[in-house]
Short mmCIF file of C-alpha atoms in Angstrom, two decimals:
data_model
loop_
_atom_site.label_atom_id
_atom_site.label_comp_id
_atom_site.label_asym_id
_atom_site.label_seq_id
_atom_site.Cartn_x
_atom_site.Cartn_y
_atom_site.Cartn_z
CA UNK A 7 0.00 0.00 0.00
CA UNK A 8 1.55 3.32 -0.94
CA UNK A 9 1.77 6.06 1.61
CA UNK A 10 -0.80 8.50 0.26
CA UNK A 11 -3.19 5.92 -1.15
CA UNK A 12 -3.65 4.38 2.31
CA UNK A 13 -5.72 7.42 3.21
CA UNK A 14 -9.48 7.29 2.58
CA UNK A 15 -10.92 9.39 -0.26
CA UNK A 16 -12.59 11.94 1.98
CA UNK A 17 -9.30 12.62 3.79
CA UNK A 18 -7.48 13.00 0.46
CA UNK A 19 -10.21 15.42 -0.69
CA UNK A 20 -9.76 17.36 2.52
CA UNK A 21 -6.03 17.68 1.77
CA UNK A 22 -6.74 18.66 -1.85
CA UNK A 23 -9.20 21.32 -0.65
CA UNK A 24 -6.21 23.43 0.43
CA UNK A 25 -4.85 23.47 -3.11
CA UNK A 26 -6.14 25.57 -6.00
CA UNK A 27 -8.32 23.69 -8.48
CA UNK A 28 -5.46 23.91 -10.97
CA UNK A 29 -3.15 22.11 -8.52
CA UNK A 30 -5.76 19.51 -7.61
CA UNK A 31 -6.61 18.79 -11.27
CA UNK A 32 -2.87 18.21 -11.74
CA UNK A 33 -3.03 15.30 -9.26
CA UNK A 34 -5.33 13.41 -11.66
CA UNK A 35 -2.24 12.15 -13.46
CA UNK A 36 -0.69 10.50 -10.37
CA UNK A 37 -2.58 7.20 -10.67
CA UNK A 38 -5.99 5.89 -11.69
CA UNK A 39 -7.42 6.33 -8.21
CA UNK A 40 -6.64 10.04 -8.46
CA UNK A 41 -8.29 10.61 -11.83
CA UNK A 42 -11.57 12.04 -10.52
CA UNK A 43 -10.64 12.69 -6.91
CA UNK A 44 -10.40 16.44 -7.55
CA UNK A 45 -14.03 16.54 -8.68
CA UNK A 46 -15.12 15.67 -5.11
CA UNK A 47 -13.09 18.43 -3.45
CA UNK A 48 -15.59 20.77 -1.76
CA UNK A 49 -14.05 23.92 -3.31
CA UNK A 50 -13.78 25.38 -6.79
CA UNK A 51 -10.79 27.68 -6.74
CA UNK A 52 -10.14 29.25 -10.13
CA UNK A 53 -9.35 32.53 -8.41
CA UNK A 54 -6.79 35.26 -8.29
CA UNK A 55 -3.43 34.27 -6.85
CA UNK A 56 -2.60 36.81 -4.20
CA UNK A 57 0.85 38.18 -3.68
CA UNK A 58 2.10 40.35 -0.84
CA UNK A 59 0.34 43.49 -1.96
CA UNK A 60 -3.21 42.74 -2.96
CA UNK A 61 -4.13 46.40 -3.42
CA UNK A 62 -1.76 46.66 -6.38
CA UNK A 63 -3.23 43.47 -7.69
CA UNK A 64 -6.65 45.06 -7.64
CA UNK A 65 -5.66 48.03 -9.73
CA UNK A 66 -3.27 46.32 -12.13
CA UNK A 67 -5.26 43.63 -13.87
CA UNK A 68 -2.29 42.79 -16.09
CA UNK A 69 -0.93 40.93 -13.09
CA UNK A 70 -3.91 38.63 -13.11
CA UNK A 71 -3.58 35.03 -14.08
CA UNK A 72 -7.16 34.42 -15.15
CA UNK A 73 -8.88 31.31 -16.47
CA UNK A 74 -10.55 31.06 -19.86
CA UNK A 75 -14.23 30.21 -20.04
CA UNK A 76 -13.37 26.87 -21.64
CA UNK A 77 -11.45 25.88 -18.52
CA UNK A 78 -14.14 27.25 -16.20
CA UNK A 79 -16.86 25.37 -18.09
CA UNK A 80 -14.88 22.13 -18.06
CA UNK A 81 -14.30 22.36 -14.30
CA UNK A 82 -17.94 23.28 -13.59
CA UNK A 83 -19.23 20.38 -15.69
CA UNK A 84 -16.91 17.74 -14.21
CA UNK A 85 -17.12 18.89 -10.60
CA UNK A 86 -19.33 16.56 -8.57
CA UNK A 87 -18.98 17.46 -4.88
CA UNK A 88 -22.50 17.82 -3.46
CA UNK A 89 -21.45 20.83 -1.38
CA UNK A 90 -19.16 23.69 -2.29
CA UNK A 91 -17.57 25.63 0.50
CA UNK A 92 -15.57 28.19 -1.46
CA UNK A 93 -16.10 29.30 -5.05
CA UNK A 94 -13.45 31.59 -6.60
CA UNK A 95 -13.36 32.79 -10.18
CA UNK A 96 -10.93 35.06 -12.00
CA UNK A 97 -11.27 36.00 -15.66
CA UNK A 98 -9.47 38.75 -17.54
CA UNK A 99 -9.83 37.37 -21.05
CA UNK A 100 -13.10 39.16 -21.91
CA UNK A 101 -14.61 35.86 -23.08
CA UNK A 102 -17.39 35.24 -20.58
CA UNK A 103 -21.03 36.01 -21.23
CA UNK A 104 -23.52 37.03 -18.61
CA UNK A 105 -25.61 33.88 -18.94
CA UNK A 106 -22.50 31.75 -18.38
CA UNK A 107 -21.51 33.60 -15.23
CA UNK A 108 -25.10 33.35 -14.01
CA UNK A 109 -25.13 29.57 -14.58
CA UNK A 110 -21.84 29.11 -12.68
CA UNK A 111 -22.97 31.20 -9.73
CA UNK A 112 -26.34 29.41 -9.63
CA UNK A 113 -24.56 26.05 -9.59
CA UNK A 114 -22.43 27.18 -6.66
CA UNK A 115 -25.48 28.49 -4.79
CA UNK A 116 -27.42 25.29 -5.42
CA UNK A 117 -24.58 23.46 -3.68
CA UNK A 118 -24.78 25.67 -0.58
CA UNK A 119 -21.63 27.71 -1.21
CA UNK A 120 -20.48 29.84 1.74
CA UNK A 121 -17.66 31.94 0.30
CA UNK A 122 -17.64 33.56 -3.14
CA UNK A 123 -14.89 35.56 -4.83
CA UNK A 124 -15.29 37.00 -8.31
CA UNK A 125 -12.61 39.00 -10.15
CA UNK A 126 -13.37 40.34 -13.61
CA UNK A 127 -11.53 43.15 -15.36
CA UNK A 128 -14.40 43.99 -17.69
CA UNK A 129 -17.98 45.03 -17.17
CA UNK A 130 -20.29 42.16 -16.58
CA UNK A 131 -23.61 42.07 -14.74
CA UNK A 132 -23.79 39.80 -11.78
CA UNK A 133 -27.03 37.90 -11.21
CA UNK A 134 -29.41 39.17 -8.58
CA UNK A 135 -29.46 35.81 -6.78
CA UNK A 136 -25.91 36.51 -5.57
CA UNK A 137 -27.04 39.57 -3.63
CA UNK A 138 -30.04 38.07 -1.91
CA UNK A 139 -28.44 34.75 -1.06
CA UNK A 140 -29.28 34.38 2.60
CA UNK A 141 -26.50 32.05 3.76
CA UNK A 142 -23.50 33.67 2.09
CA UNK A 143 -20.74 34.27 4.66
CA UNK A 144 -17.82 35.79 2.75
CA UNK A 145 -18.08 37.80 -0.48
CA UNK A 146 -15.24 39.31 -2.50
CA UNK A 147 -15.89 41.33 -5.67
CA UNK A 148 -12.89 42.92 -7.33
CA UNK A 149 -12.71 45.47 -10.13
CA UNK A 150 -15.04 46.49 -12.90
CA UNK A 151 -17.92 44.44 -11.66
CA UNK A 152 -21.10 46.35 -12.27
CA UNK A 153 -23.84 45.66 -9.85
CA UNK A 154 -27.15 47.00 -11.11
CA UNK A 155 -28.44 49.35 -8.46
CA UNK A 156 -32.03 48.62 -9.35
CA UNK A 157 -32.10 46.13 -6.49
CA UNK A 158 -30.65 46.30 -3.02
CA UNK A 159 -28.25 43.84 -1.52
CA UNK A 160 -29.55 41.82 1.40
CA UNK A 161 -27.06 39.35 2.79
CA UNK A 162 -28.07 38.71 6.39
CA UNK A 163 -25.41 36.08 7.12
CA UNK A 164 -22.49 37.90 5.51
CA UNK A 165 -19.53 38.21 7.89
CA UNK A 166 -16.81 39.42 5.54
CA UNK A 167 -17.09 41.71 2.53
CA UNK A 168 -14.22 42.69 0.24
CA UNK A 169 -14.99 45.18 -2.51
CA UNK A 170 -12.85 46.37 -5.41
CA UNK A 171 -14.21 49.14 -7.59
CA UNK A 172 -17.83 48.23 -7.20
CA UNK A 173 -20.88 50.42 -6.92
CA UNK A 174 -23.45 49.00 -4.62
CA UNK A 175 -25.98 49.53 -1.85
CA UNK A 176 -25.39 47.13 0.97
CA UNK A 177 -27.67 45.81 3.68
CA UNK A 178 -25.73 43.28 5.65
CA UNK A 179 -26.65 43.43 9.34
CA UNK A 180 -24.33 40.62 10.44
CA UNK A 181 -21.23 41.95 8.69
CA UNK A 182 -18.14 41.72 10.90
CA UNK A 183 -15.34 42.52 8.45
CA UNK A 184 -15.23 44.87 5.50
CA UNK A 185 -12.33 45.46 3.12
CA UNK A 186 -13.28 48.06 0.56
CA UNK A 187 -11.54 49.95 -2.18
CA UNK A 188 -12.97 53.45 -2.64
CA UNK A 189 -16.34 52.71 -1.03
CA UNK A 190 -17.77 56.19 -1.48
CA UNK A 191 -19.72 57.37 -4.43
CA UNK A 192 -23.29 58.28 -5.22
CA UNK A 193 -24.00 54.65 -5.89
CA UNK A 194 -22.52 53.28 -2.73
CA UNK A 195 -24.59 53.34 0.37
CA UNK A 196 -24.53 51.20 3.43
CA UNK A 197 -27.09 50.79 6.16
CA UNK A 198 -25.88 50.77 9.72
CA UNK A 199 -22.88 48.48 10.09
CA UNK A 200 -23.43 47.84 13.78
CA UNK A 201 -21.85 44.39 14.00
CA UNK A 202 -18.70 45.47 12.21
CA UNK A 203 -15.52 44.58 14.11
CA UNK A 204 -12.81 45.20 11.56
CA UNK A 205 -12.49 47.53 8.57
CA UNK A 206 -9.75 47.93 5.98
CA UNK A 207 -10.55 50.86 3.73
CA UNK A 208 -8.68 52.32 0.76
CA UNK A 209 -9.62 55.79 -0.49
CA UNK A 210 -8.05 56.88 -3.75
CA UNK A 211 -9.81 60.20 -4.32
CA UNK A 212 -10.59 60.05 -8.00
CA UNK A 213 -12.56 63.29 -7.63
CA UNK A 214 -11.16 66.47 -9.23
CA UNK A 215 -9.02 68.76 -7.01
CA UNK A 216 -11.85 71.18 -6.36
CA UNK A 217 -14.04 68.21 -5.39
CA UNK A 218 -12.04 67.63 -2.21
CA UNK A 219 -14.62 69.25 0.05
CA UNK A 220 -17.45 66.96 -0.99
CA UNK A 221 -15.15 63.97 -1.16
CA UNK A 222 -13.81 64.45 2.34
CA UNK A 223 -17.32 64.99 3.72
CA UNK A 224 -18.27 61.65 2.17
CA UNK A 225 -15.27 60.04 3.80
CA UNK A 226 -16.20 61.44 7.20
CA UNK A 227 -19.75 60.25 6.74
CA UNK A 228 -18.52 56.81 5.81
CA UNK A 229 -16.16 56.70 8.81
CA UNK A 230 -19.16 57.55 11.00
CA UNK A 231 -20.78 54.28 9.99
CA UNK A 232 -17.71 52.41 11.15
CA UNK A 233 -17.91 53.79 14.70
CA UNK A 234 -18.19 50.35 16.38
CA UNK A 235 -15.05 48.83 14.85
CA UNK A 236 -12.26 47.37 16.94
CA UNK A 237 -9.60 47.42 14.21
CA UNK A 238 -9.37 50.09 11.55
CA UNK A 239 -6.90 50.23 8.66
CA UNK A 240 -7.05 53.32 6.45
CA UNK A 241 -5.14 54.18 3.28
CA UNK A 242 -5.69 57.41 1.38
CA UNK A 243 -4.26 59.74 -1.19
CA UNK A 244 -3.54 63.42 -0.35
CA UNK A 245 -6.46 65.71 0.35
CA UNK A 246 -7.55 68.44 2.68
CA UNK A 247 -10.62 68.27 4.87
CA UNK A 248 -12.42 71.64 5.03
CA UNK A 249 -12.66 73.32 8.45
CA UNK A 250 -16.45 73.32 8.38
CA UNK A 251 -16.49 69.54 8.10
CA UNK A 252 -14.31 69.29 11.20
CA UNK A 253 -16.45 71.53 13.32
CA UNK A 254 -19.47 69.34 12.65
CA UNK A 255 -17.62 66.14 13.51
CA UNK A 256 -18.96 64.23 16.51
CA UNK A 257 -17.96 60.61 15.81
CA UNK A 258 -16.43 58.62 18.65
CA UNK A 259 -14.80 55.22 18.36
CA UNK A 260 -15.34 53.67 21.79
CA UNK A 261 -14.29 50.14 20.75
CA UNK A 262 -11.30 50.99 18.60
CA UNK A 263 -8.23 49.20 19.93
CA UNK A 264 -6.06 49.05 16.82
CA UNK A 265 -5.47 51.77 14.26
CA UNK A 266 -3.27 51.11 11.26
CA UNK A 267 -2.21 53.61 8.61
CA UNK A 268 -0.27 51.49 6.13
CA UNK A 269 0.38 53.57 3.05
CA UNK A 270 1.63 57.15 3.28
CA UNK A 271 -1.06 58.81 5.26
CA UNK A 272 -1.62 62.13 3.60
CA UNK A 273 -5.35 62.64 4.06
CA UNK A 274 -5.19 65.37 6.63
CA UNK A 275 -3.24 65.22 9.87
CA UNK A 276 -6.10 66.79 11.76
CA UNK A 277 -8.29 63.82 10.95
CA UNK A 278 -5.65 61.42 12.19
CA UNK A 279 -5.34 63.37 15.44
CA UNK A 280 -9.12 63.42 15.69
CA UNK A 281 -9.20 59.61 15.39
CA UNK A 282 -6.53 59.25 18.06
CA UNK A 283 -8.30 61.70 20.36
CA UNK A 284 -11.72 60.05 20.04
CA UNK A 285 -10.72 56.45 20.50
CA UNK A 286 -10.54 56.08 24.27
CA UNK A 287 -9.45 52.46 24.26
CA UNK A 288 -6.82 52.51 21.52
CA UNK A 289 -3.98 50.15 22.42
CA UNK A 290 -2.07 49.58 19.19
CA UNK A 291 -1.12 51.91 16.37
CA UNK A 292 1.01 51.33 13.31
CA UNK A 293 2.02 54.17 11.05
CA UNK A 294 4.53 54.73 8.33
CA UNK A 295 5.29 58.40 8.70
CA UNK A 296 5.16 59.30 12.36
CA UNK A 297 2.84 62.21 13.12
CA UNK A 298 4.30 65.44 14.48
CA UNK A 299 2.21 65.34 17.62
CA UNK A 300 0.17 62.86 19.58
CA UNK A 301 -2.61 63.74 22.05
CA UNK A 302 -1.47 63.26 25.66
CA UNK A 303 -4.67 61.42 26.64
CA UNK A 304 -3.76 58.66 24.21
CA UNK A 305 -0.52 57.93 26.01
CA UNK A 306 -2.30 56.63 29.09
CA UNK A 307 -3.59 53.49 27.36
CA UNK A 308 -1.39 52.89 24.30
CA UNK A 309 0.32 49.47 24.51
CA UNK A 310 1.98 48.90 21.15
CA UNK A 311 3.40 51.32 18.59
CA UNK A 312 4.88 50.29 15.26
CA UNK A 313 6.74 52.77 13.07
CA UNK A 314 7.70 51.84 9.52
CA UNK A 315 10.11 53.54 7.08
CA UNK A 316 12.00 55.22 9.92
CA UNK A 317 14.49 57.65 8.38
CA UNK A 318 16.34 58.93 11.46
CA UNK A 319 14.87 62.41 10.94
CA UNK A 320 15.05 64.79 13.88
CA UNK A 321 11.27 65.10 14.26
CA UNK A 322 10.97 61.33 14.27
CA UNK A 323 13.45 61.06 17.15
CA UNK A 324 11.55 63.77 19.00
CA UNK A 325 8.29 61.92 18.59
CA UNK A 326 9.75 58.59 19.69
CA UNK A 327 11.37 60.23 22.70
CA UNK A 328 8.03 61.86 23.55
CA UNK A 329 6.06 58.60 23.26
CA UNK A 330 8.64 56.56 25.20
CA UNK A 331 8.79 59.18 27.93
CA UNK A 332 5.06 59.65 28.37
CA UNK A 333 3.31 56.39 27.46
CA UNK A 334 2.81 54.83 30.89
CA UNK A 335 1.64 51.34 29.89
CA UNK A 336 3.57 50.90 26.65
CA UNK A 337 4.72 47.29 26.27
CA UNK A 338 6.35 47.28 22.88
CA UNK A 339 7.66 49.69 20.29
CA UNK A 340 8.71 48.28 16.93
CA UNK A 341 10.72 50.37 14.50
CA UNK A 342 11.34 49.40 10.90
CA UNK A 343 14.22 51.31 9.29
CA UNK A 344 13.88 52.69 5.79
CA UNK A 345 15.94 50.16 3.82
CA UNK A 346 17.69 52.27 1.22
CA UNK A 347 18.37 55.64 2.82
CA UNK A 348 20.29 54.51 5.89
CA UNK A 349 23.69 52.81 6.12
CA UNK A 350 24.73 50.45 8.88
CA UNK A 351 26.40 53.17 10.92
CA UNK A 352 23.36 55.42 10.70
CA UNK A 353 21.18 52.54 11.82
CA UNK A 354 23.51 51.74 14.71
CA UNK A 355 23.61 55.37 15.85
CA UNK A 356 19.83 55.55 15.61
CA UNK A 357 19.38 52.44 17.75
CA UNK A 358 21.89 53.75 20.30
CA UNK A 359 20.17 57.12 20.49
CA UNK A 360 16.69 55.64 20.94
CA UNK A 361 17.85 53.08 23.50
CA UNK A 362 19.06 55.89 25.76
CA UNK A 363 15.73 57.74 25.75
CA UNK A 364 13.99 57.85 29.11
CA UNK A 365 11.02 55.50 29.36
CA UNK A 366 7.76 56.19 31.18
CA UNK A 367 6.99 52.48 31.15
CA UNK A 368 9.73 50.31 32.61
CA UNK A 369 8.27 47.20 30.96
CA UNK A 370 8.56 48.65 27.47
CA UNK A 371 10.45 46.54 24.96
CA UNK A 372 12.18 48.07 21.92
CA UNK A 373 12.41 46.05 18.71
CA UNK A 374 14.36 47.20 15.66
CA UNK A 375 14.06 45.71 12.17
CA UNK B 12 -11.22 23.65 41.48
CA UNK B 13 -14.25 21.96 43.02
CA UNK B 14 -16.89 20.64 40.68
CA UNK B 15 -20.25 19.01 41.24
CA UNK B 16 -21.26 16.13 39.03
CA UNK B 17 -24.86 15.02 38.43
CA UNK B 18 -24.89 12.51 41.28
CA UNK B 19 -24.32 15.22 43.81
CA UNK B 20 -21.09 14.57 45.73
CA UNK B 21 -18.26 17.05 45.42
CA UNK B 22 -15.10 15.84 43.78
CA UNK B 23 -11.94 17.78 44.39
CA UNK B 24 -10.09 16.04 41.58
CA UNK B 25 -10.53 16.71 37.88
CA UNK B 26 -12.13 13.75 36.14
CA UNK B 27 -9.87 11.81 33.83
CA UNK B 28 -10.02 8.94 31.38
CA UNK B 29 -7.55 6.33 30.24
CA UNK B 30 -6.98 5.93 26.52
CA UNK B 31 -5.20 2.83 25.21
CA UNK B 32 -3.43 2.76 21.85
CA UNK B 33 -3.48 -0.24 19.48
CA UNK B 34 -0.05 -1.32 20.77
CA UNK B 35 -1.25 -1.37 24.37
CA UNK B 36 0.19 1.86 25.81
CA UNK B 37 -2.16 3.69 28.16
CA UNK B 38 -2.49 7.44 28.52
CA UNK B 39 -4.19 9.28 31.37
CA UNK B 40 -6.07 12.26 29.96
CA UNK B 41 -8.28 14.83 31.64
CA UNK B 42 -11.88 14.61 30.53
CA UNK B 43 -11.86 18.26 29.49
CA UNK B 44 -9.10 17.41 26.97
CA UNK B 45 -10.69 14.16 25.78
CA UNK B 46 -14.04 15.76 24.93
CA UNK B 47 -12.34 18.07 22.42
CA UNK B 48 -12.45 14.99 20.22
CA UNK B 49 -16.04 14.57 19.04
CA UNK B 50 -15.66 10.77 18.86
CA UNK B 51 -14.26 10.44 22.39
CA UNK B 52 -16.99 12.74 23.67
CA UNK B 53 -19.65 10.47 22.19
CA UNK B 54 -18.02 7.35 23.69
CA UNK B 55 -17.84 8.99 27.12
CA UNK B 56 -21.48 10.02 26.95
CA UNK B 57 -22.55 6.50 26.09
CA UNK B 58 -20.59 4.44 28.59
CA UNK B 59 -19.55 4.72 32.21
CA UNK B 60 -16.23 3.00 31.61
CA UNK B 61 -13.24 5.32 31.96
CA UNK B 62 -11.04 3.18 29.69
CA UNK B 63 -11.19 3.69 25.93
CA UNK B 64 -9.37 1.35 23.59
CA UNK B 65 -8.45 2.70 20.16
CA UNK B 66 -7.67 -0.24 17.91
CA UNK B 67 -6.33 1.71 14.93
CA UNK B 68 -4.11 4.42 16.46
CA UNK B 69 -0.52 3.65 17.46
CA UNK B 70 1.12 4.98 20.62
CA UNK B 71 3.39 7.50 18.89
CA UNK B 72 0.48 9.15 17.03
CA UNK B 73 -1.83 8.96 20.04
CA UNK B 74 0.77 10.68 22.23
CA UNK B 75 0.91 13.58 19.75
CA UNK B 76 -2.87 13.91 19.53
CA UNK B 77 -3.15 13.88 23.33
CA UNK B 78 -0.45 16.55 23.64
CA UNK B 79 -2.53 18.65 21.25
CA UNK B 80 -5.80 18.02 23.12
CA UNK B 81 -4.24 18.82 26.51
CA UNK B 82 -2.77 22.07 25.23
CA UNK B 83 -6.09 23.15 23.75
CA UNK B 84 -7.99 22.21 26.92
CA UNK B 85 -5.71 24.44 29.03
CA UNK B 86 -7.72 27.55 29.88
CA UNK B 87 -4.57 29.29 31.07
CA UNK B 88 -3.19 29.59 27.54
CA UNK B 89 -4.20 32.44 25.24
CA UNK B 90 -5.59 31.77 21.76
CA UNK B 91 -2.42 33.27 20.28
CA UNK B 92 -0.25 30.80 22.16
CA UNK B 93 -2.49 27.93 21.04
CA UNK B 94 -2.21 29.07 17.43
CA UNK B 95 1.58 29.21 17.56
CA UNK B 96 1.55 25.79 19.26
CA UNK B 97 -0.45 24.47 16.26
CA UNK B 98 2.11 25.86 13.81
CA UNK B 99 5.03 24.39 15.80
CA UNK B 100 3.12 21.13 16.05
CA UNK B 101 3.14 20.38 12.33
CA UNK B 102 6.38 22.08 11.27
CA UNK B 103 9.24 19.80 10.38
CA UNK B 104 7.22 16.60 10.77
CA UNK B 105 7.83 13.80 8.28
CA UNK B 106 5.10 13.18 5.74
CA UNK B 107 4.54 9.68 7.14
CA UNK B 108 3.94 11.10 10.61
CA UNK B 109 1.48 13.63 9.17
CA UNK B 110 -0.36 10.83 7.38
CA UNK B 111 -0.94 8.88 10.60
CA UNK B 112 -1.91 12.13 12.33
CA UNK B 113 -4.46 13.07 9.69
CA UNK B 114 -5.95 9.56 9.86
CA UNK B 115 -6.09 9.62 13.66
CA UNK B 116 -7.64 13.10 13.81
CA UNK B 117 -10.15 12.06 11.17
CA UNK B 118 -11.12 8.98 13.22
CA UNK B 119 -11.22 10.90 16.49
CA UNK B 120 -12.94 13.89 14.85
CA UNK B 121 -10.53 16.53 16.13
CA UNK B 122 -11.55 19.03 13.47
CA UNK B 123 -9.01 21.78 14.18
CA UNK B 124 -5.97 19.49 14.20
CA UNK B 125 -7.24 17.58 11.15
CA UNK B 126 -7.48 20.93 9.35
CA UNK B 127 -3.97 22.03 10.38
CA UNK B 128 -2.37 18.70 9.39
CA UNK B 129 -4.24 18.43 6.06
CA UNK B 130 -3.19 22.00 5.22
CA UNK B 131 0.44 21.17 6.03
CA UNK B 132 0.28 18.12 3.74
CA UNK B 133 -1.23 20.25 0.96
CA UNK B 134 1.57 22.79 1.41
CA UNK B 135 4.13 20.02 0.94
CA UNK B 136 2.41 18.88 -2.28
CA UNK B 137 1.90 22.38 -3.70
CA UNK B 138 3.75 23.17 -6.92
CA UNK B 139 5.62 19.90 -6.97
CA UNK B 140 6.21 17.91 -10.14
CA UNK B 141 4.01 14.85 -10.60
CA UNK B 142 7.14 12.68 -10.57
CA UNK B 143 8.22 14.29 -7.31
CA UNK B 144 4.89 13.53 -5.65
CA UNK B 145 4.90 9.95 -6.95
CA UNK B 146 8.45 9.37 -5.77
CA UNK B 147 8.20 11.02 -2.37
CA UNK B 148 4.81 9.55 -1.55
CA UNK B 149 5.37 6.09 -3.11
CA UNK B 150 2.41 6.30 -5.47
CA UNK B 151 2.36 3.52 -8.03
CA UNK B 152 1.45 4.90 -11.46
CA UNK B 153 -1.06 2.41 -12.87
CA UNK B 154 -1.91 4.37 -16.05
CA UNK B 155 -0.78 3.11 -19.42
CA UNK B 156 1.49 5.67 -21.13
CA UNK B 157 -1.33 6.36 -23.61
CA UNK B 158 -3.90 6.94 -20.87
CA UNK B 159 -1.55 9.29 -19.03
CA UNK B 160 -0.83 11.23 -22.23
CA UNK B 161 -4.56 11.57 -22.86
CA UNK B 162 -5.14 13.05 -19.37
CA UNK B 163 -2.26 15.48 -19.85
CA UNK B 164 -3.72 16.50 -23.21
CA UNK B 165 -7.28 17.05 -21.94
CA UNK B 166 -6.26 19.14 -18.95
CA UNK B 167 -3.07 20.67 -20.31
CA UNK B 168 -3.90 23.95 -18.51
CA UNK B 169 -3.30 22.30 -15.15
CA UNK B 170 0.40 21.79 -15.87
CA UNK B 171 0.95 25.12 -17.65
CA UNK B 172 3.62 27.61 -16.62
CA UNK B 173 3.90 26.35 -13.10
CA UNK B 174 7.00 26.95 -11.08
CA UNK B 175 7.71 23.39 -10.17
CA UNK B 176 10.22 22.15 -7.71
CA UNK B 177 12.03 18.87 -7.96
CA UNK B 178 14.09 18.85 -4.79
#
């Protein structure tokens, strides 16, 4: 008895379910027993292969490794598993018709699919059944997918929603995680997102320069809907929030414990400071360019700070010294040096300088990368 | 900790069960750890006996599964610690060991561990040449050369432009 073949079929299918459909189809050549094993794997994964930076992947569809409709049809016709857990589809060859996509999605739904991911780089209408499917748990729609706004989306069981450039009204009361790319436009509206725990939002500001005022008001309004989140990750392009919008701002983030600003945060420093000042329970922050000032109140509960692309600039040292000196319960500060600008000596001097700063929290650990 | 069972008297000691492997070794396991396995939980609900004999799991595999169950039954450990334990648990293990583990966790219905082990096995297989998988996993190719060529022709896309490793 060979080593793999001693395992029962359902265990082998379980193992194959962690591979893409392409990889599991490739096992059909191993031996006769394997010929149709892949057709009983409870996933169909003809999806996008993610790299380290999925945001770039969203905008640059040339990086996609899509599947032709011939392959998709072949897989859909041969696949026999009575239940499908995850259904992922990526096509950038402009060869799919609406009725085909509808048939594939209906097949997946008829087999009780829980997670759906669809990536198309051309306009195609998605069937209505996808947006009223009551037991869908995780939905990802990336790029150029047009959702007709003539009907609303009602996905009561949805826990995780990832949106590329999609225009949609959403009504998803159970949603716990949202990852959205530019989720503000006339066509995007969301009902209260009260169950939301985690949000990862990318704003790219495609509005004209003079449109900043309206755009930033929309952003603030959108952020208001996220007020219950525990973890918030925000990326934006440069813009200025008008003073009048600030004066009207009353959002608080009582549950926010982690705030992450991954890409160069250029929205408006005042908004960042506002977020810090109105999140009473914030414990962890990660930012690339350190801000020039931090509200004192924050320093009484902040536990972890991560700073990326540290360039040994004077204002950065000042800020670090200020945080280390005043944050009373800080447990860990991680600093990532900017890789190209700083030589070994500069790095060494920087570490030495920071290590000598006075610390308000004796338990604080410093980690350099 | 003092607990009350259904019969009434207080027991100061945590309840435990004895699990015997197919080669006769016996392991003393706390009940809270044992019930993390759906199969063991069912057995314990059905019979009074505190000795469970598992006729198809060897002592080496059983010891690993029990180490896993005990760690996950420990309320003192954070979820983060348990997750890193899971990663450590499968890393560096021989494929043969993983195979017995995945079989044992399938039999005992320890869903989390079965998931972790199956994923690890899939990671080992990922992007490997067919010949590599056959050789490393001792799979006997029972196709005729013509039949194999026909499969490769019909699903040629599955072997396209893949970065395959043969070491």
